[in-house]
Short mmCIF file of C-alpha atoms in Angstrom, two decimals:
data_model
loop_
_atom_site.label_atom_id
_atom_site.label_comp_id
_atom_site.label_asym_id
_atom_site.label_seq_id
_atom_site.Cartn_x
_atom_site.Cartn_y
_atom_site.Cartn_z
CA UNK A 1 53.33 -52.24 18.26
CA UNK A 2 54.13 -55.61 16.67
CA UNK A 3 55.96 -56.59 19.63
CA UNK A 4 52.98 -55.90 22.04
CA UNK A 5 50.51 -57.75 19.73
CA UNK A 6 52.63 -60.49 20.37
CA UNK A 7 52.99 -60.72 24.06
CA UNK A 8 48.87 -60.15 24.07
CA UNK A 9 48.53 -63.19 21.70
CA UNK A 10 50.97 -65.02 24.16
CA UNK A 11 48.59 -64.11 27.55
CA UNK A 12 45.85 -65.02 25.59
CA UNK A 13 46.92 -68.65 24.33
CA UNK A 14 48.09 -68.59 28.41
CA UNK A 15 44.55 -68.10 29.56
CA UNK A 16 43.08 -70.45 27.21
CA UNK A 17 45.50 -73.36 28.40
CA UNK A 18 43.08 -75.43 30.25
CA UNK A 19 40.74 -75.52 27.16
CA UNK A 20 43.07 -76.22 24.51
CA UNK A 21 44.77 -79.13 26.66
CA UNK A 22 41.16 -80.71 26.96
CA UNK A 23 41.05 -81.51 23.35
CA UNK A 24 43.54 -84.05 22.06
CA UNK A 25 42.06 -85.23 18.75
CA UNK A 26 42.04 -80.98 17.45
CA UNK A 27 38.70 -81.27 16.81
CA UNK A 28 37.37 -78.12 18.87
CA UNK A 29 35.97 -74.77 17.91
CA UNK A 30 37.71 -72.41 20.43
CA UNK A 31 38.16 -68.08 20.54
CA UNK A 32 41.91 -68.08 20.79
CA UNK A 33 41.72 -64.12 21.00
CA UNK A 34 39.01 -61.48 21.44
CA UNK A 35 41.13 -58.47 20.18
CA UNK A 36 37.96 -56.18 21.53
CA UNK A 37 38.25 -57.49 25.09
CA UNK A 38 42.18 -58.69 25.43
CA UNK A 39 43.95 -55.70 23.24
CA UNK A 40 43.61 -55.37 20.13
CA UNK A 41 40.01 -54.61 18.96
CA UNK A 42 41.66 -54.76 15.62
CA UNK A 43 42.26 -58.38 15.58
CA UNK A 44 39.98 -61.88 16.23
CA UNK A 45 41.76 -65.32 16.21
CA UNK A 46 39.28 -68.57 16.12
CA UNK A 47 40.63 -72.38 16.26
CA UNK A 48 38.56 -74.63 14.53
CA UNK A 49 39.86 -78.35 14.71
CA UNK A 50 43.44 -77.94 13.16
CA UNK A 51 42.82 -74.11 11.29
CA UNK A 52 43.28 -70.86 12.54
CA UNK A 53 41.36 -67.96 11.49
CA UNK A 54 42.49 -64.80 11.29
CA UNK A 55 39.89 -61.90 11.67
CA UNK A 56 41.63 -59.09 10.65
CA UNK A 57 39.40 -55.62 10.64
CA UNK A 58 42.55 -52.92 10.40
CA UNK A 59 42.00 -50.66 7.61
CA UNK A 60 45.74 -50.75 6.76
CA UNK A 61 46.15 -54.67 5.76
CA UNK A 62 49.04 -54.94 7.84
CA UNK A 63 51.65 -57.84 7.53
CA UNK A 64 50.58 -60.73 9.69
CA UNK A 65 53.83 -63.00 9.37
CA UNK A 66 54.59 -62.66 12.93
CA UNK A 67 51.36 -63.53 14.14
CA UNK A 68 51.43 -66.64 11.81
CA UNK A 69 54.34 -67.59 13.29
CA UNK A 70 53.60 -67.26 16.56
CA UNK A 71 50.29 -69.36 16.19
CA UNK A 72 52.98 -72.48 14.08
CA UNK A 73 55.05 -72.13 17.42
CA UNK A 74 51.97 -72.22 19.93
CA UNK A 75 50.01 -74.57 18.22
CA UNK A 76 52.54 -77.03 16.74
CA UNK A 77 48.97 -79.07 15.57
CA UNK A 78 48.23 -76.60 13.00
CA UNK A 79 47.91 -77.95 9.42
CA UNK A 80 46.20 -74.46 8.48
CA UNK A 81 46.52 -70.71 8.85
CA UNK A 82 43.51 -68.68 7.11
CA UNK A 83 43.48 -64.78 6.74
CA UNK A 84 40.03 -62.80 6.29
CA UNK A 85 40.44 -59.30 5.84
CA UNK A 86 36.78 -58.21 7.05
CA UNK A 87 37.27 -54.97 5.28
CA UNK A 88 38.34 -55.58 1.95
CA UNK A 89 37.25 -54.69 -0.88
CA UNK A 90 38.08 -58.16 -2.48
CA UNK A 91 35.23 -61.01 -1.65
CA UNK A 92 37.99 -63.10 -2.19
CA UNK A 93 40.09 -61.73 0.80
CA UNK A 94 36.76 -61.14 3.14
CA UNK A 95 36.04 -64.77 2.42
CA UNK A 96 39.50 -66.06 3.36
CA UNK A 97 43.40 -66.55 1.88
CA UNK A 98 45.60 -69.40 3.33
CA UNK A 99 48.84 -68.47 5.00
CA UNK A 100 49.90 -71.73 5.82
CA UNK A 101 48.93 -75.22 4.88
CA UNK A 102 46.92 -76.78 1.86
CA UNK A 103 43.05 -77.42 3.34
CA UNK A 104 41.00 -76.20 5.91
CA UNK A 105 39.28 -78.28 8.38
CA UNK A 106 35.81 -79.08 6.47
CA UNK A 107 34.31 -80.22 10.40
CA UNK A 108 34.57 -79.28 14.23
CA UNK A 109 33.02 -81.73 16.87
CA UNK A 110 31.65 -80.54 19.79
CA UNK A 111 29.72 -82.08 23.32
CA UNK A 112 30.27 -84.98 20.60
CA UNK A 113 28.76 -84.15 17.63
CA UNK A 114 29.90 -82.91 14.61
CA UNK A 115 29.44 -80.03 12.38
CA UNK A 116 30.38 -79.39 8.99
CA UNK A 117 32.40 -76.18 7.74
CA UNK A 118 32.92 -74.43 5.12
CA UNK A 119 35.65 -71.83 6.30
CA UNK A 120 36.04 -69.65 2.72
CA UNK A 121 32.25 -70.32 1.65
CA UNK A 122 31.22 -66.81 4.25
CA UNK A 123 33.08 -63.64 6.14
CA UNK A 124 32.50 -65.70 8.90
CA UNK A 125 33.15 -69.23 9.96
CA UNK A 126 30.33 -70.59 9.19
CA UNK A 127 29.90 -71.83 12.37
CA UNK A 128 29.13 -69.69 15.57
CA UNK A 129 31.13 -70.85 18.46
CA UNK A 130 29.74 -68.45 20.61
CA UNK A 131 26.10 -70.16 21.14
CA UNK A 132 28.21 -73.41 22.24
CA UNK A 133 26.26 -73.41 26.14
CA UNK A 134 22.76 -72.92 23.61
CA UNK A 135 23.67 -76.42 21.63
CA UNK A 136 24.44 -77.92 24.56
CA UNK A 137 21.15 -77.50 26.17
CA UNK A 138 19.22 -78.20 23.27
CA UNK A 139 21.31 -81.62 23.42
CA UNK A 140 20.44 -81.82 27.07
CA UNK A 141 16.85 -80.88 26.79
CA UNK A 142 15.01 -81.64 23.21
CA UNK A 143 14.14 -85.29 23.67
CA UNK A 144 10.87 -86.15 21.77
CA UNK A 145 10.31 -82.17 21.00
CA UNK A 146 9.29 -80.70 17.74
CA UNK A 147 11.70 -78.04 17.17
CA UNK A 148 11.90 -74.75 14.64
CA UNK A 149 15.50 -73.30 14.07
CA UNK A 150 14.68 -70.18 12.02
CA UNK A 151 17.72 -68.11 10.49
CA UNK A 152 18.92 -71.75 10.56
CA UNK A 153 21.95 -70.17 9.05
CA UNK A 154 24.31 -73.65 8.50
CA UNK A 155 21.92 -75.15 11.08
CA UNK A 156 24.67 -76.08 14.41
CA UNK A 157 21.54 -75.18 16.67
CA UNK A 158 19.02 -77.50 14.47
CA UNK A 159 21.40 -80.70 14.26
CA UNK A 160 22.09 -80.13 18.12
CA UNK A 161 18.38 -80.61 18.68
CA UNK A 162 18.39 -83.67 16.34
CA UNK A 163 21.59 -85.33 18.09
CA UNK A 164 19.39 -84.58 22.08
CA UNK A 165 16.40 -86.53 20.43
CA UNK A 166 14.50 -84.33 19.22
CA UNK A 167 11.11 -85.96 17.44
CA UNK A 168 11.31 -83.61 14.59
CA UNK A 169 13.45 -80.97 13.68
CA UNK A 170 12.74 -78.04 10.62
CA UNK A 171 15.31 -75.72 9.46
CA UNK A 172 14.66 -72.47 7.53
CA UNK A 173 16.51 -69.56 6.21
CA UNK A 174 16.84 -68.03 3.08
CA UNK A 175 20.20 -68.78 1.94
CA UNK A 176 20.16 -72.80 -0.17
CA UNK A 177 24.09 -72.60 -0.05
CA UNK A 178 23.94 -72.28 3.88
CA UNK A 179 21.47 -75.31 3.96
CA UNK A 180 23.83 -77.60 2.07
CA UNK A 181 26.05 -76.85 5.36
CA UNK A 182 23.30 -77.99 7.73
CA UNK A 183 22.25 -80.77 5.19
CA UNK A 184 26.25 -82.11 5.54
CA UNK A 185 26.21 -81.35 9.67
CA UNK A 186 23.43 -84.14 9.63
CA UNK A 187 24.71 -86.58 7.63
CA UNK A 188 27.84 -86.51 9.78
CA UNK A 189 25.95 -87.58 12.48
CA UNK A 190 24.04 -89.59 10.56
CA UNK A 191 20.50 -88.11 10.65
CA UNK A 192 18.38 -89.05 7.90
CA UNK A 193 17.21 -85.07 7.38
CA UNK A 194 15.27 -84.98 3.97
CA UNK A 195 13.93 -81.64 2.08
CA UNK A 196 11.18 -81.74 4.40
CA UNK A 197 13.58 -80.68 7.21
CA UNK A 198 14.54 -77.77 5.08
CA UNK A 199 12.54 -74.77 4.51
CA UNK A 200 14.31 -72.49 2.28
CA UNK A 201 13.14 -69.11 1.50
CA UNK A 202 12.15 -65.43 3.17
CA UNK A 203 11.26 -65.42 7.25
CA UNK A 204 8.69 -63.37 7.05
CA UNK A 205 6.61 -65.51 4.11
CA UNK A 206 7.28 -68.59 5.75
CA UNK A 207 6.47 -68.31 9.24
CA UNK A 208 3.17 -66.60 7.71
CA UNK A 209 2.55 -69.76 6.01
CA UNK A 210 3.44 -71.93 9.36
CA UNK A 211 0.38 -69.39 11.19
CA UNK A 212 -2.04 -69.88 8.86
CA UNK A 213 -1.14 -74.03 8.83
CA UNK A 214 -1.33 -73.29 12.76
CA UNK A 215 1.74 -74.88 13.24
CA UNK A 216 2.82 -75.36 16.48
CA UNK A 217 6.66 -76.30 18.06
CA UNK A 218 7.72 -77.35 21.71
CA UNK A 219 10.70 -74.99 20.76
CA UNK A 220 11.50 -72.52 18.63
CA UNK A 221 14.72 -70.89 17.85
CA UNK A 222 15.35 -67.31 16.81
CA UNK A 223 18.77 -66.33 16.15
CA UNK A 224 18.51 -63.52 13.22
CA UNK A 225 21.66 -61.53 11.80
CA UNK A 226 21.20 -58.43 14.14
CA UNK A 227 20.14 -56.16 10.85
CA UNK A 228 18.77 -57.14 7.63
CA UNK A 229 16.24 -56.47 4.70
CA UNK A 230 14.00 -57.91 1.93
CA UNK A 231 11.40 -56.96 -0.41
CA UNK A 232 9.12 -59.24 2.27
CA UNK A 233 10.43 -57.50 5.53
CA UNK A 234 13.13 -56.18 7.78
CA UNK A 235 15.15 -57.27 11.04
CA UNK A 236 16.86 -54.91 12.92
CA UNK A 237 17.85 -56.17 16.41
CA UNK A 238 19.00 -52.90 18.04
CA UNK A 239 15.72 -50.84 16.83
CA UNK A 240 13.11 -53.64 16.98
CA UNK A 241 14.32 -57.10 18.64
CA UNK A 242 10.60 -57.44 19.68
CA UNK A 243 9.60 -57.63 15.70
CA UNK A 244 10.64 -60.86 14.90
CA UNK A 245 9.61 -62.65 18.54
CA UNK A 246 5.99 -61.24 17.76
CA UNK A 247 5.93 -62.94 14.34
CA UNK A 248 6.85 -66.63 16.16
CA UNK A 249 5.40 -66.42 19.35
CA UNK A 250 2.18 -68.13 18.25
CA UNK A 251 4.03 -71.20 16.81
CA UNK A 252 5.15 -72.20 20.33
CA UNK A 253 2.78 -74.57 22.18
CA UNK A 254 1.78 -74.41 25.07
CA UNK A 255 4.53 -74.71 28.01
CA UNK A 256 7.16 -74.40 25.17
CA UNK A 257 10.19 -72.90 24.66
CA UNK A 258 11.52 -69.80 22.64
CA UNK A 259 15.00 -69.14 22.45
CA UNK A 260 15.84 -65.61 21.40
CA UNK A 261 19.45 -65.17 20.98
CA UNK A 262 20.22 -61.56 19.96
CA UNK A 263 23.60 -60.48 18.59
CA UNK A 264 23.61 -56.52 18.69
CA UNK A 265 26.45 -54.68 19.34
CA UNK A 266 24.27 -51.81 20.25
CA UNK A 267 21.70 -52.82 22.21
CA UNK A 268 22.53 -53.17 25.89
CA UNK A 269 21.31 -56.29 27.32
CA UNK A 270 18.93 -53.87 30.34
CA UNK A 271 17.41 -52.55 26.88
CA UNK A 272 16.76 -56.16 25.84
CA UNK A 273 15.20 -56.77 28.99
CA UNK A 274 13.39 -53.82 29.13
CA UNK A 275 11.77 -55.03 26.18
CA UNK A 276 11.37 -58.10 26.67
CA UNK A 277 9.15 -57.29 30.15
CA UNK A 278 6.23 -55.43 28.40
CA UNK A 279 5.88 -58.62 26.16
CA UNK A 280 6.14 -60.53 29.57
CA UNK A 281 3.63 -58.72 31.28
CA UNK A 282 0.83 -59.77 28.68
CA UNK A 283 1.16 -63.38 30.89
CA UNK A 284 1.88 -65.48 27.67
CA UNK A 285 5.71 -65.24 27.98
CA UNK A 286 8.11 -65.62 31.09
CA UNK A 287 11.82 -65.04 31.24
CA UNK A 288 12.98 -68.99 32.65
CA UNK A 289 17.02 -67.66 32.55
CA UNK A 290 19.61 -66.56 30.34
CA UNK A 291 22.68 -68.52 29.09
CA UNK A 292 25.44 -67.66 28.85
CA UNK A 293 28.61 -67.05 26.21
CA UNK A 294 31.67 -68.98 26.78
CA UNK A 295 34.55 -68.21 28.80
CA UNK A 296 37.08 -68.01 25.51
CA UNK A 297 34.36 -65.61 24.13
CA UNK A 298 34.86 -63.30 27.17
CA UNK A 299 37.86 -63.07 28.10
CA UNK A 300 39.51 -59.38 29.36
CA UNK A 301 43.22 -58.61 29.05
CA UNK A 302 44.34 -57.30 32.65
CA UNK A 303 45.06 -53.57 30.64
CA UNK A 304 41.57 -53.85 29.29
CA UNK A 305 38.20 -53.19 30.36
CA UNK A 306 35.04 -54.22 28.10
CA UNK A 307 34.36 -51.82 25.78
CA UNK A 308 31.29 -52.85 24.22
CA UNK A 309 29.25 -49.78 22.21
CA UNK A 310 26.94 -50.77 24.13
CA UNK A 311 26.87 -53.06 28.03
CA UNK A 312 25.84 -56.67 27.45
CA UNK A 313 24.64 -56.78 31.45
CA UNK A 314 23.33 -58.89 33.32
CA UNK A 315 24.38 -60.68 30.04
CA UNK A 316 28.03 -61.52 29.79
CA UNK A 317 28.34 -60.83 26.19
CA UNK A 318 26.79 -58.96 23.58
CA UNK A 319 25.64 -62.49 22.14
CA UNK A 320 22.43 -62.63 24.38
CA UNK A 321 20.46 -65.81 24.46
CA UNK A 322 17.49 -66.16 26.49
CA UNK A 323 15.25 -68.46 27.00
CA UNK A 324 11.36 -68.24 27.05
CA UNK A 325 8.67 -70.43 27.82
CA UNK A 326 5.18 -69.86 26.72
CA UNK A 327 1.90 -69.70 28.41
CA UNK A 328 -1.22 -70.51 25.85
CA UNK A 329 -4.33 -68.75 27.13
#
């Protein structure tokens, strides 16, 4: 079994040669392997700048020497190797344990800008690599727009707006530890973000607030965790992904944009669409095109077939973004 994980690894690393040779300075965030899509649903791999990350959702723990040293023979650039066990009962080992090397990368650059990390600070990466085609059109299309990244998370999509020109940008999301993320991404790039750019605290009190201010955006940006609750409200992408467009809908202005990027595994994207029509149909909202989720992200072993819970068409992943523009009656 080892043996086959390592000749997968090896075609995948093969199909991603084009990408990795387009980066000489390391400073990419890449998919090396999509274990659900190229093998081993088991097993996620993500290169970001000089570290590897090592997703690894077996029950078992298994030893992961091998695929550590495959990765120092692939990759001879590598100055770090990190290991999160997603299903640990350990924070410690969810958050991430270094195999190899002394630091992690603490920034990625991408469409040239940069982002700050914080690889141990999260389960996750703290960056999302697939919504790279979603930064790059808020670089390509935010000039002189007032912009609202909600679930800012570590704010990639907010600082990509700022670095295409946008006239003002606001980040919120409940988490201050995330924020300090987003508050280093901008002073990377030099953007003089102050607390006024950052709204910390609950969705559903704050964009109440924003409605009765009658705030109003050329863009907003909804990219929620597919399920979660507070005392103040709940989000649960796969049950209700119209709930939370309702709620900001009337913060877009007129002839603006609302990006709805929606992350659940069990919602099929002609269910997403499906929804998305009888909101459509009122004449305030139109669907202007999807985007969508990078090649590295998508990936397919020849021996595998997607195998989503549930299928991401006409999307090409289960990471569905899609833009909206807004019609003000």
């Amino acid at each position: 079994m080892e043996r086959d994980l390592e000749q997968l690894l090896a075609d995948a690393f093969m199909r991603r040669t084009s990408l990795l040779a387009a980066d000489s300075r390391h400073r990419q965030a890449l998919r090396l392997f999509n274990g659900f899509t190229e093998g081993a649903p088991e097993l996620v791999i993500d290169l970001l700048g000089r570290t590897a990350v090592i997703h690894d959702y077996a029950e078992d723990c298994p030893e992961r020497s091998s695929t550590v040293d495959l990765l120092l023979h692939k990759l001879d650039f590598l100055q770090a190797i990190l290991l999160k066990r997603r299903n640990s009962e350990l924070p410690e080992e969810r958050n991430g344990v270094l195999l190899h090397g002394e630091k992690c990368d603490s920034f990625i650059e991408e469409h040239g800008v940069c982002y700050a990390l914080d690889l141990t600070m999260n389960h996750d990466n703290s960056f999302y690599g697939d919504t790279r085609n979603l930064r790059q059109f808020l670089l390509e299309n935010m000039q002189g727009k007032r912009v609202l990244n909600t679930f800012a998370y570590t704010g990639s999509l907010g600082v990509a707006a700022a670095a295409g020109g946008a006239a003002e940008v606001i980040q919120t999301d409940l988490s201050g530890k995330f924020m300090q993320c987003a508050y280093r991404s901008a002073s990377l790039n030099g953007f003089a973000f102050t607390r006024k750019n950052f709204l910390i605290g609950d969705f559903f009190p704050t964009i109440s607030r924003m409605r009765k201010q009658h705030c109003k955006f050329d863009c907003v940006i909804l990219d929620p965790p597919f399920f979660s609750s507070t005392s103040r409200g709940v989000v649960d992408l796969a049950k209700n992904p119209l709930g939370v467009i309702n709620k900001v809908r009337p913060l877009v202005a007129d002839n603006g944009w609302l990006i709805v990027v929606n992350n659940s595994l069990y919602l099929s994207g002609a269910a997403l669409l499906a929804e998305l029509e009888t909101i459509c149909g009122e004449g305030c909202l139109e669907i202007e095109r999807f985007l969508t989720v990078p090649d590295d992200y998508c990936f397919c072993s020849s021996k595998e077939e997607q195998n989503y819970p549930a299928d991401p068409a006409p999307f090409n992943h289960p990471t569905k973004i899609v833009l909206l523009k807004v019609h003000c009656r």
